[in-house]
PDB file of C-alpha atoms in Angstrom:
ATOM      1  CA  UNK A  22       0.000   0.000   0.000  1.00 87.00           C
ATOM      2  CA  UNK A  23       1.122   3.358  -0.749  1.00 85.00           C
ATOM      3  CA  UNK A  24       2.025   5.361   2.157  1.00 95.00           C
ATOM      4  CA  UNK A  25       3.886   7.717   4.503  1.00 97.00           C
ATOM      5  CA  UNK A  26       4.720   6.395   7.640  1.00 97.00           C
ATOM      6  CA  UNK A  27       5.187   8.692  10.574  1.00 97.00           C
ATOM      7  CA  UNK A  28       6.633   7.475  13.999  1.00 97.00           C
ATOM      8  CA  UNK A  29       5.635   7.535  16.707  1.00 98.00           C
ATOM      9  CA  UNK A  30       2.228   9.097  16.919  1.00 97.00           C
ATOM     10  CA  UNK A  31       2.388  10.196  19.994  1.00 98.00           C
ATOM     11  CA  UNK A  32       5.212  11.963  22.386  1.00 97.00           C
ATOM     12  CA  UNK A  33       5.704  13.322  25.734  1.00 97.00           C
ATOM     13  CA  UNK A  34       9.027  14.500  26.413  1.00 96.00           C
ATOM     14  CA  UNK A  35      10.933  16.863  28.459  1.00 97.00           C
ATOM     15  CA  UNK A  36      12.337  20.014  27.694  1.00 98.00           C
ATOM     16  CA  UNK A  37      16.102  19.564  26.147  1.00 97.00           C
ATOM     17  CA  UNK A  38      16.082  16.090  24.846  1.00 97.00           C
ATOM     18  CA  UNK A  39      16.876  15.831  21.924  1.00 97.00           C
ATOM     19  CA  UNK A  40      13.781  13.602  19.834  1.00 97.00           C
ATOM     20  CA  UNK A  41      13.714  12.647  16.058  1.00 98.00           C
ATOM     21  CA  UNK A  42      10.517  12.005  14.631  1.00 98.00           C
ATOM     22  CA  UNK A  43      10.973   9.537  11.511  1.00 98.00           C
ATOM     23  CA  UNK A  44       8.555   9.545   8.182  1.00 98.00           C
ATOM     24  CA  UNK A  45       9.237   7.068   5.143  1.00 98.00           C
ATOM     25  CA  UNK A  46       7.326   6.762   2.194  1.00 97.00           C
ATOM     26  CA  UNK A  47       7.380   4.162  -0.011  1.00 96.00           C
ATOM     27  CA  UNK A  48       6.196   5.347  -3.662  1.00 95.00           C
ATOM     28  CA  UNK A  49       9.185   7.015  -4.761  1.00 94.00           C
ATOM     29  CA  UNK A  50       8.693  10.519  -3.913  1.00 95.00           C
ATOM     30  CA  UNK A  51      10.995  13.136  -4.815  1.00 94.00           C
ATOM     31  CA  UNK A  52       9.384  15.965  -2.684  1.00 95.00           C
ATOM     32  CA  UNK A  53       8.307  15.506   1.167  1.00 96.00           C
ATOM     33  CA  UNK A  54       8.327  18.098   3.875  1.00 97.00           C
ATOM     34  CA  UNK A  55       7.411  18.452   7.709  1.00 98.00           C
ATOM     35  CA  UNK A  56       4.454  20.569   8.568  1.00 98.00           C
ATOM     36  CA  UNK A  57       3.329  21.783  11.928  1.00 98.00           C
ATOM     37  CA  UNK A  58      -0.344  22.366  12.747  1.00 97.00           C
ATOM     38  CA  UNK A  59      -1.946  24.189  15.328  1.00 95.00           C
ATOM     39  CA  UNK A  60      -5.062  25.968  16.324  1.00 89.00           C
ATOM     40  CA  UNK A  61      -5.950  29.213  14.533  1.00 83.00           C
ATOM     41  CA  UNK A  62      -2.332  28.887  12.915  1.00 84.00           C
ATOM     42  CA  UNK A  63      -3.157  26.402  10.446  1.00 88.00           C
ATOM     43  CA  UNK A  64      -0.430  24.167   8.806  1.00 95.00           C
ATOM     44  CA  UNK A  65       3.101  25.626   8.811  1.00 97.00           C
ATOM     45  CA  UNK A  66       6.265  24.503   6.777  1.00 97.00           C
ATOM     46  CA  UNK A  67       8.835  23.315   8.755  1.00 98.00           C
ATOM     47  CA  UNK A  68      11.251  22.035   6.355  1.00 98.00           C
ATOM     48  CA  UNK A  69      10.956  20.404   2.754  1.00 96.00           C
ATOM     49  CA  UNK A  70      13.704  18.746   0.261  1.00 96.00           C
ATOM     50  CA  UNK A  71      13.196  18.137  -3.083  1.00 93.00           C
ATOM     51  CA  UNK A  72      15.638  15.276  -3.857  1.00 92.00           C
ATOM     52  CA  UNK A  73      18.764  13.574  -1.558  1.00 94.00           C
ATOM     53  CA  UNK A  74      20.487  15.666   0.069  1.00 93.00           C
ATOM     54  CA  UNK A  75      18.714  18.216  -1.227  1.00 93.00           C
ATOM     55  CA  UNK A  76      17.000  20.906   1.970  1.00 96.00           C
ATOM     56  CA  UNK A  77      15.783  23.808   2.520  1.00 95.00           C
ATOM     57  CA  UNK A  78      13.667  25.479   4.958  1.00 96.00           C
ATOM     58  CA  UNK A  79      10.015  26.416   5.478  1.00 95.00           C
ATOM     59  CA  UNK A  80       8.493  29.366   6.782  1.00 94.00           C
ATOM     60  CA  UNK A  81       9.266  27.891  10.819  1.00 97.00           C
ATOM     61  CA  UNK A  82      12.866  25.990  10.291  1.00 98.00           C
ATOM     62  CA  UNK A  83      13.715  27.264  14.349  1.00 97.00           C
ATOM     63  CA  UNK A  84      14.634  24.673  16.801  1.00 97.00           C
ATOM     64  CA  UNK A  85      14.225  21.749  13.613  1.00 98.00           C
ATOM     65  CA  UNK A  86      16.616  20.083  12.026  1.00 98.00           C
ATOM     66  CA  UNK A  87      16.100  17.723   9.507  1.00 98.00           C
ATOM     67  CA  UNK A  88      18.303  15.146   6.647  1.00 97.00           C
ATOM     68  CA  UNK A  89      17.534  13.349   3.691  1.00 97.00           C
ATOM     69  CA  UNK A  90      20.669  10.693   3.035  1.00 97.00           C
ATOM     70  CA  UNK A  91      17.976   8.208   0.998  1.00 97.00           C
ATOM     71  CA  UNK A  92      15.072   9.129  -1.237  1.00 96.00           C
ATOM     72  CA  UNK A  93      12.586   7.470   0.976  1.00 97.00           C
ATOM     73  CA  UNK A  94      13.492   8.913   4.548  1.00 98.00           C
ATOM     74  CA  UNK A  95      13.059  12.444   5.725  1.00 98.00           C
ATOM     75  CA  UNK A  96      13.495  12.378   9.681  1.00 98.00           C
ATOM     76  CA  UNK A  97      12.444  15.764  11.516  1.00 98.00           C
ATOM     77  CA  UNK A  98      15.201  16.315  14.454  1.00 98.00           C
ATOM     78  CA  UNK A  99      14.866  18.822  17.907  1.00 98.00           C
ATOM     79  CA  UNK A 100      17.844  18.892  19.543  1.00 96.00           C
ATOM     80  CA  UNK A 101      16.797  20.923  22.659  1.00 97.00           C
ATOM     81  CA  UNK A 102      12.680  20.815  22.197  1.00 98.00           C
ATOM     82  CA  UNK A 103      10.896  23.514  23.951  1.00 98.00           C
ATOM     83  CA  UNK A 104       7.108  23.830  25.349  1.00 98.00           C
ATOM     84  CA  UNK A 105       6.572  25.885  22.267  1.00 97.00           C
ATOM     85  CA  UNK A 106       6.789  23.396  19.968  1.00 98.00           C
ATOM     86  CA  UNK A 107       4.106  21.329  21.719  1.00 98.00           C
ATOM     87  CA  UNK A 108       1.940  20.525  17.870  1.00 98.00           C
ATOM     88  CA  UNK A 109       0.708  18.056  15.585  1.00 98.00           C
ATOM     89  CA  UNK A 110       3.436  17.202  13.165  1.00 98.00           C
ATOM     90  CA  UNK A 111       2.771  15.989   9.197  1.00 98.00           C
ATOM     91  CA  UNK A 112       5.080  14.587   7.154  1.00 98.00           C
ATOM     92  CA  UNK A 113       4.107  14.480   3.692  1.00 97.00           C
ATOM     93  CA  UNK A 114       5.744  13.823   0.188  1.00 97.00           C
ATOM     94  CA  UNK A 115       4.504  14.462  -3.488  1.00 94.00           C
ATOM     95  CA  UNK A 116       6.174  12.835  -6.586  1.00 90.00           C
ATOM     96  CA  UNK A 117       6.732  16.172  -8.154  1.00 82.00           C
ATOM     97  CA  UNK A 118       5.816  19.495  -8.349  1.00 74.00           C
ATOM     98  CA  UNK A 119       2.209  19.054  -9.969  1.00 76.00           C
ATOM     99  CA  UNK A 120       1.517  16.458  -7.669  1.00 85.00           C
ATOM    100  CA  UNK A 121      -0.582  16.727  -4.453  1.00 92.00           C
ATOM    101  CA  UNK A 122       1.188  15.617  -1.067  1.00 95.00           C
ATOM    102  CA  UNK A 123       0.515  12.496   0.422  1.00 97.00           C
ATOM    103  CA  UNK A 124       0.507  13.451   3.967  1.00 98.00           C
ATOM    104  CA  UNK A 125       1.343  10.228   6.984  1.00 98.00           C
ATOM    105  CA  UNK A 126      -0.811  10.263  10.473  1.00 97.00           C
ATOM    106  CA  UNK A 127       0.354  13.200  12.170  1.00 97.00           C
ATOM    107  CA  UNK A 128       2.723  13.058  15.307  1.00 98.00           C
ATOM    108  CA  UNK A 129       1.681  14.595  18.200  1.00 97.00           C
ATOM    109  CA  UNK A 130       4.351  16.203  20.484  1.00 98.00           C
ATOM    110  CA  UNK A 131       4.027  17.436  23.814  1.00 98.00           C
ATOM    111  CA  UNK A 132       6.984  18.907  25.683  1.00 98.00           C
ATOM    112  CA  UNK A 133       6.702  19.536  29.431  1.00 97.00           C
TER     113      UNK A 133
ATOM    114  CA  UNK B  17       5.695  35.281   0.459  1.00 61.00           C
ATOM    115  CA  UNK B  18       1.746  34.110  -0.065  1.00 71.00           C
ATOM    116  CA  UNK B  19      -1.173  35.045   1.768  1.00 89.00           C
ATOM    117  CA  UNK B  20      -3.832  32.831   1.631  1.00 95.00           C
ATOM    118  CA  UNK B  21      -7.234  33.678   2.751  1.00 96.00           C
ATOM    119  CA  UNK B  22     -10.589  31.157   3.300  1.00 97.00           C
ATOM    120  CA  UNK B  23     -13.810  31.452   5.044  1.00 97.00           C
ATOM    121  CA  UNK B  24     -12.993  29.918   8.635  1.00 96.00           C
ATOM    122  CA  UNK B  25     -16.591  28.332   8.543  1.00 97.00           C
ATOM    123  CA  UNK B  26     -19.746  27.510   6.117  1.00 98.00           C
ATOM    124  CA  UNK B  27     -22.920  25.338   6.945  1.00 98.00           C
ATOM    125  CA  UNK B  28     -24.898  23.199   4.330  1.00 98.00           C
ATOM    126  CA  UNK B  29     -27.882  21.073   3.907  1.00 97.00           C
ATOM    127  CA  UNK B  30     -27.123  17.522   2.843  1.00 98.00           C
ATOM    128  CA  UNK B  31     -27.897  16.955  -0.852  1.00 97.00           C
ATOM    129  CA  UNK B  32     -27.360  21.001  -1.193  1.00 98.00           C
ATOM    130  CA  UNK B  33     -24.344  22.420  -3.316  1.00 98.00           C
ATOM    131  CA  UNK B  34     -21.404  24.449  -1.799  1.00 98.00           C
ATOM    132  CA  UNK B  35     -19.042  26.589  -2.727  1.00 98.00           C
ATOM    133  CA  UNK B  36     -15.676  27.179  -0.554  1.00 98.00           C
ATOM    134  CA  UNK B  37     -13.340  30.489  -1.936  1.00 98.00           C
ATOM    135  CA  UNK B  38      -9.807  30.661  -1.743  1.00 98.00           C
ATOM    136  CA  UNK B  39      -8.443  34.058  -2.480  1.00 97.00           C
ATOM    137  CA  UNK B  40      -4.437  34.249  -2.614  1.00 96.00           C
ATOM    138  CA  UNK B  41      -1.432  36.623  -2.935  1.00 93.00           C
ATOM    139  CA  UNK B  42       1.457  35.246  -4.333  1.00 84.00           C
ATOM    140  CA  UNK B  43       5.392  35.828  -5.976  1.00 80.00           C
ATOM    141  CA  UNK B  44       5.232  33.649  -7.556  1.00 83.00           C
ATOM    142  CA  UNK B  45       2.832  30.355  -8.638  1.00 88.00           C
ATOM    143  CA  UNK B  46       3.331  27.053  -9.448  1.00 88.00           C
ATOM    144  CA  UNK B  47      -0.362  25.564  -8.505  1.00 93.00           C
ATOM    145  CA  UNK B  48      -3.166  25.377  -6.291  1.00 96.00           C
ATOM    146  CA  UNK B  49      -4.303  22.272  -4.216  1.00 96.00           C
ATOM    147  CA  UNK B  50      -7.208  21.623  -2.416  1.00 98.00           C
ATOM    148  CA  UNK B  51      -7.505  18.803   0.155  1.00 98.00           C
ATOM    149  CA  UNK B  52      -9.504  17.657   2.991  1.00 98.00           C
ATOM    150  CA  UNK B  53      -8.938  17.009   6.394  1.00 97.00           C
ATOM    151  CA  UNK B  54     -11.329  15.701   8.766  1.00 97.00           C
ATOM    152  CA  UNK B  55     -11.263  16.130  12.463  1.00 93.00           C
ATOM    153  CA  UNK B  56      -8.415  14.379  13.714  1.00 91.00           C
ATOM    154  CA  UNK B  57      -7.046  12.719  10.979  1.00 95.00           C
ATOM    155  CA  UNK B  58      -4.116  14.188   8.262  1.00 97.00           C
ATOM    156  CA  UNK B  59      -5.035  15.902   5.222  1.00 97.00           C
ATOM    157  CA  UNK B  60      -6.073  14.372   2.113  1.00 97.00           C
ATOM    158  CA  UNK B  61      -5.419  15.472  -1.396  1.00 96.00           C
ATOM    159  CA  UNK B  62      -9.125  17.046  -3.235  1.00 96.00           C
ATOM    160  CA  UNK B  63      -7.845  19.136  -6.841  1.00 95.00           C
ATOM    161  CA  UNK B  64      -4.826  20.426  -8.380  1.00 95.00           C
ATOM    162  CA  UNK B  65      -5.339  23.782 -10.772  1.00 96.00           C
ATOM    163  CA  UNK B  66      -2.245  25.244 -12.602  1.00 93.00           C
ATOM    164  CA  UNK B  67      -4.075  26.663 -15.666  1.00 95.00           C
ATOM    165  CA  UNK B  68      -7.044  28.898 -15.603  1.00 97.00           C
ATOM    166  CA  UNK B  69     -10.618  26.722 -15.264  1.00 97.00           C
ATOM    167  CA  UNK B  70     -12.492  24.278 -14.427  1.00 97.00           C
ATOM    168  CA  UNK B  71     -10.941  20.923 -12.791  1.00 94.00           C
ATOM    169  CA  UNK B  72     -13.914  18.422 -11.965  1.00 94.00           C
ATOM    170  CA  UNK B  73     -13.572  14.972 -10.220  1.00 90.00           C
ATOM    171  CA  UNK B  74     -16.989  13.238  -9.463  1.00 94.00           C
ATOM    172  CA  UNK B  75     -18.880  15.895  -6.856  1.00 96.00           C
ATOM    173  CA  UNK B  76     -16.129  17.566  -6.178  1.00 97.00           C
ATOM    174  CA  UNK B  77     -14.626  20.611  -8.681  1.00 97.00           C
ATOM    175  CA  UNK B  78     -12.544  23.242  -8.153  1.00 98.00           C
ATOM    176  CA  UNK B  79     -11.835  26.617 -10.187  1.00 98.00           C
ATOM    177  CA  UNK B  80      -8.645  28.726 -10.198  1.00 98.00           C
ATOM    178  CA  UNK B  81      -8.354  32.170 -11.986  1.00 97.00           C
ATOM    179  CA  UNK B  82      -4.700  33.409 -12.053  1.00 95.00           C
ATOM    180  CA  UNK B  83      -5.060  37.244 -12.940  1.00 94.00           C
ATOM    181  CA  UNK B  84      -7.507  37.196  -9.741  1.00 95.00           C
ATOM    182  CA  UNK B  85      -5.886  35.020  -7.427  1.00 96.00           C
ATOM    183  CA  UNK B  86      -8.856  33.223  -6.931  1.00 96.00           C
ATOM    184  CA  UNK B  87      -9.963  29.388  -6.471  1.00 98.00           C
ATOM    185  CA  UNK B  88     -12.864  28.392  -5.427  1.00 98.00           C
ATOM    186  CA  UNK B  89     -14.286  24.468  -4.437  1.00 98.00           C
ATOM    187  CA  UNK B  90     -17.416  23.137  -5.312  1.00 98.00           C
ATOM    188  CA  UNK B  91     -19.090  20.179  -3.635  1.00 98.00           C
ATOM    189  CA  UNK B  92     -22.096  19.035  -4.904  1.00 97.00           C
ATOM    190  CA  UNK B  93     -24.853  16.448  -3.627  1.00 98.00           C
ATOM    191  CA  UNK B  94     -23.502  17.039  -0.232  1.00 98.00           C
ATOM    192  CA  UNK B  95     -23.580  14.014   1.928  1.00 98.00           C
ATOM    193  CA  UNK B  96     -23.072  14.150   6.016  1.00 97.00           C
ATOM    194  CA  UNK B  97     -19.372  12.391   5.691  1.00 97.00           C
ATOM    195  CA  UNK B  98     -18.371  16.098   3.816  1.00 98.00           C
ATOM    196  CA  UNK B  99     -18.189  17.649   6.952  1.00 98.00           C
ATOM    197  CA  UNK B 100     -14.328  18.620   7.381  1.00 97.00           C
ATOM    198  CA  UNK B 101     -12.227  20.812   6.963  1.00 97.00           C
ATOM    199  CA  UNK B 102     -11.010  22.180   3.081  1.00 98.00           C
ATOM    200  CA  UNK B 103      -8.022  23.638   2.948  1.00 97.00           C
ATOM    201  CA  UNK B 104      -6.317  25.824   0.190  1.00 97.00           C
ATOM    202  CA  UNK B 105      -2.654  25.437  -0.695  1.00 96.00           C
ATOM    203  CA  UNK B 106      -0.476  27.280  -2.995  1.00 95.00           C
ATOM    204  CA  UNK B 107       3.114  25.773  -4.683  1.00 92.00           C
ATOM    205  CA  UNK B 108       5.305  28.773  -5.371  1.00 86.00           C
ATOM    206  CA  UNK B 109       7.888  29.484  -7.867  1.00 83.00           C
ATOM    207  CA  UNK B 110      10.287  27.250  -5.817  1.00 83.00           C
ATOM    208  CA  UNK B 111       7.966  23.936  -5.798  1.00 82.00           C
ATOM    209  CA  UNK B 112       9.521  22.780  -2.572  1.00 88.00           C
ATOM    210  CA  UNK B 113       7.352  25.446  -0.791  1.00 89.00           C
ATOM    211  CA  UNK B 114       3.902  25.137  -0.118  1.00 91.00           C
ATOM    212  CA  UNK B 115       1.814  27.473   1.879  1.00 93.00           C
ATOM    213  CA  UNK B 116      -1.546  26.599   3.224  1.00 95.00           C
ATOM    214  CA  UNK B 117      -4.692  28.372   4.435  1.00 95.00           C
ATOM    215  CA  UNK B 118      -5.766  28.352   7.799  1.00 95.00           C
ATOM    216  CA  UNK B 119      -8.747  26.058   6.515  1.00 96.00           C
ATOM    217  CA  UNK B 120     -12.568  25.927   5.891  1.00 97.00           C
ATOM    218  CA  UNK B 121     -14.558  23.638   8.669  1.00 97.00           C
ATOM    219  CA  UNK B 122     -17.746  22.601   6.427  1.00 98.00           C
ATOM    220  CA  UNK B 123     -20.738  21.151   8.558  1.00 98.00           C
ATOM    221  CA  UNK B 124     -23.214  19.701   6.599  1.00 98.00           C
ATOM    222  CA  UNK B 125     -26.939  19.421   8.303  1.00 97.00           C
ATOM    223  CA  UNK B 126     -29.175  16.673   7.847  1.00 96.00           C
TER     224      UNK B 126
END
């Protein structure tokens, strides 16, 4: 089945350790990006790449890191996480520019 | 940048027609997507419009005028499962980026 895979779906952590979030898709992709979504804010860009090793950032890149060593992984990294980026994280990916994203389960983070 | 606008919520009667607008300010443009998302759950991809028109998949169409910056989604023979929310996305020039609305909740009432 053709898919994104986020994991995990849920996460309570602390503030400062450092998390990574993992997404995979399995259809060959060469777009996918990490979106943030929260109330009356809508969903944000994080980060996107548009081939390996290939990044850039969003319109929120702060606090995020991210890679993409293989076409079909794009892991979302926060080193120190803060309370503030408490959200419901979507990975998504999109086989090319004309094509709509394909968007895994959603994360949800909570840092105390 | 973009600037995306969309009513934040509509009501309908089931079997009724709606229409959701999408107005849009852009740099540059390189498509408009519509998708779906319903309450807890991840977004689902509706429409794609690059060219001035009329896109239409089964009850569901959506319009997109460029000199305007304007896109609108139609629903038609609403059923109670439409209720969600439709939101409006638009690719720039550099088709990495993708900005979205804030979103449309549609209730549909028996």
């Amino acid at each position: 089945e053709a898919q994104v895979t986020q994991n995990p779906r849920y996460l309570i952590t602390v503030t400062g350790k450092k998390l990574t979030v993992t997404c995979s898709q399995n259809m060959n992709h060469e777009y996918m990006s990490w979106y943030r979504q929260d109330p009356g804010l809508g969903l944000r860009q994080i980060y996107y790449s548009m081939n390996v090793e290939v990044t850039d950032k969003g319109d929120v890149p702060e606090g995020y890191k991210v890679s993409r060593k293989e076409k079909r992984n794009f892991p979302l990294i926060l080193e120190s996480p803060s309370p503030n980026q408490t959200s419901l994280y979507f990975c998504a990916s999109s086989l090319s520019s004309g094509g709509g994203y394909t968007f895994g389960s959603g994360t949800r983070l909570t840092v105390v | 940048g973009q600037n995306i606008d969309q009513p934040t919520e509509m009501t309908a009667t089931e079997g009724a027609i709606v229409q959701i607008n999408c107005t849009y300010q852009t740099s540059g443009f390189n498509g408009l997507f519509w998708y779906q998302q319903h309450a807890g759950e991840a977004p689902t991809f509706l429409s794609y419009n690059v060219l001035d028109g009329l896109e239409e998949k089964g009850r569901f169409s959506s319009f997109l005028s460029r000199s305007k910056g304007y896109s609108y989604l139609l629903l038609k023979e609403l059923q109670m499962k439409d209720s969600a929310s439709y939101l409006c996305a638009v690719r720039g020039l550099n088709a990495g980026k993708s900005t979205f609305g804030d979103g449309t909740t549609l209730t549909v009432k028996p």
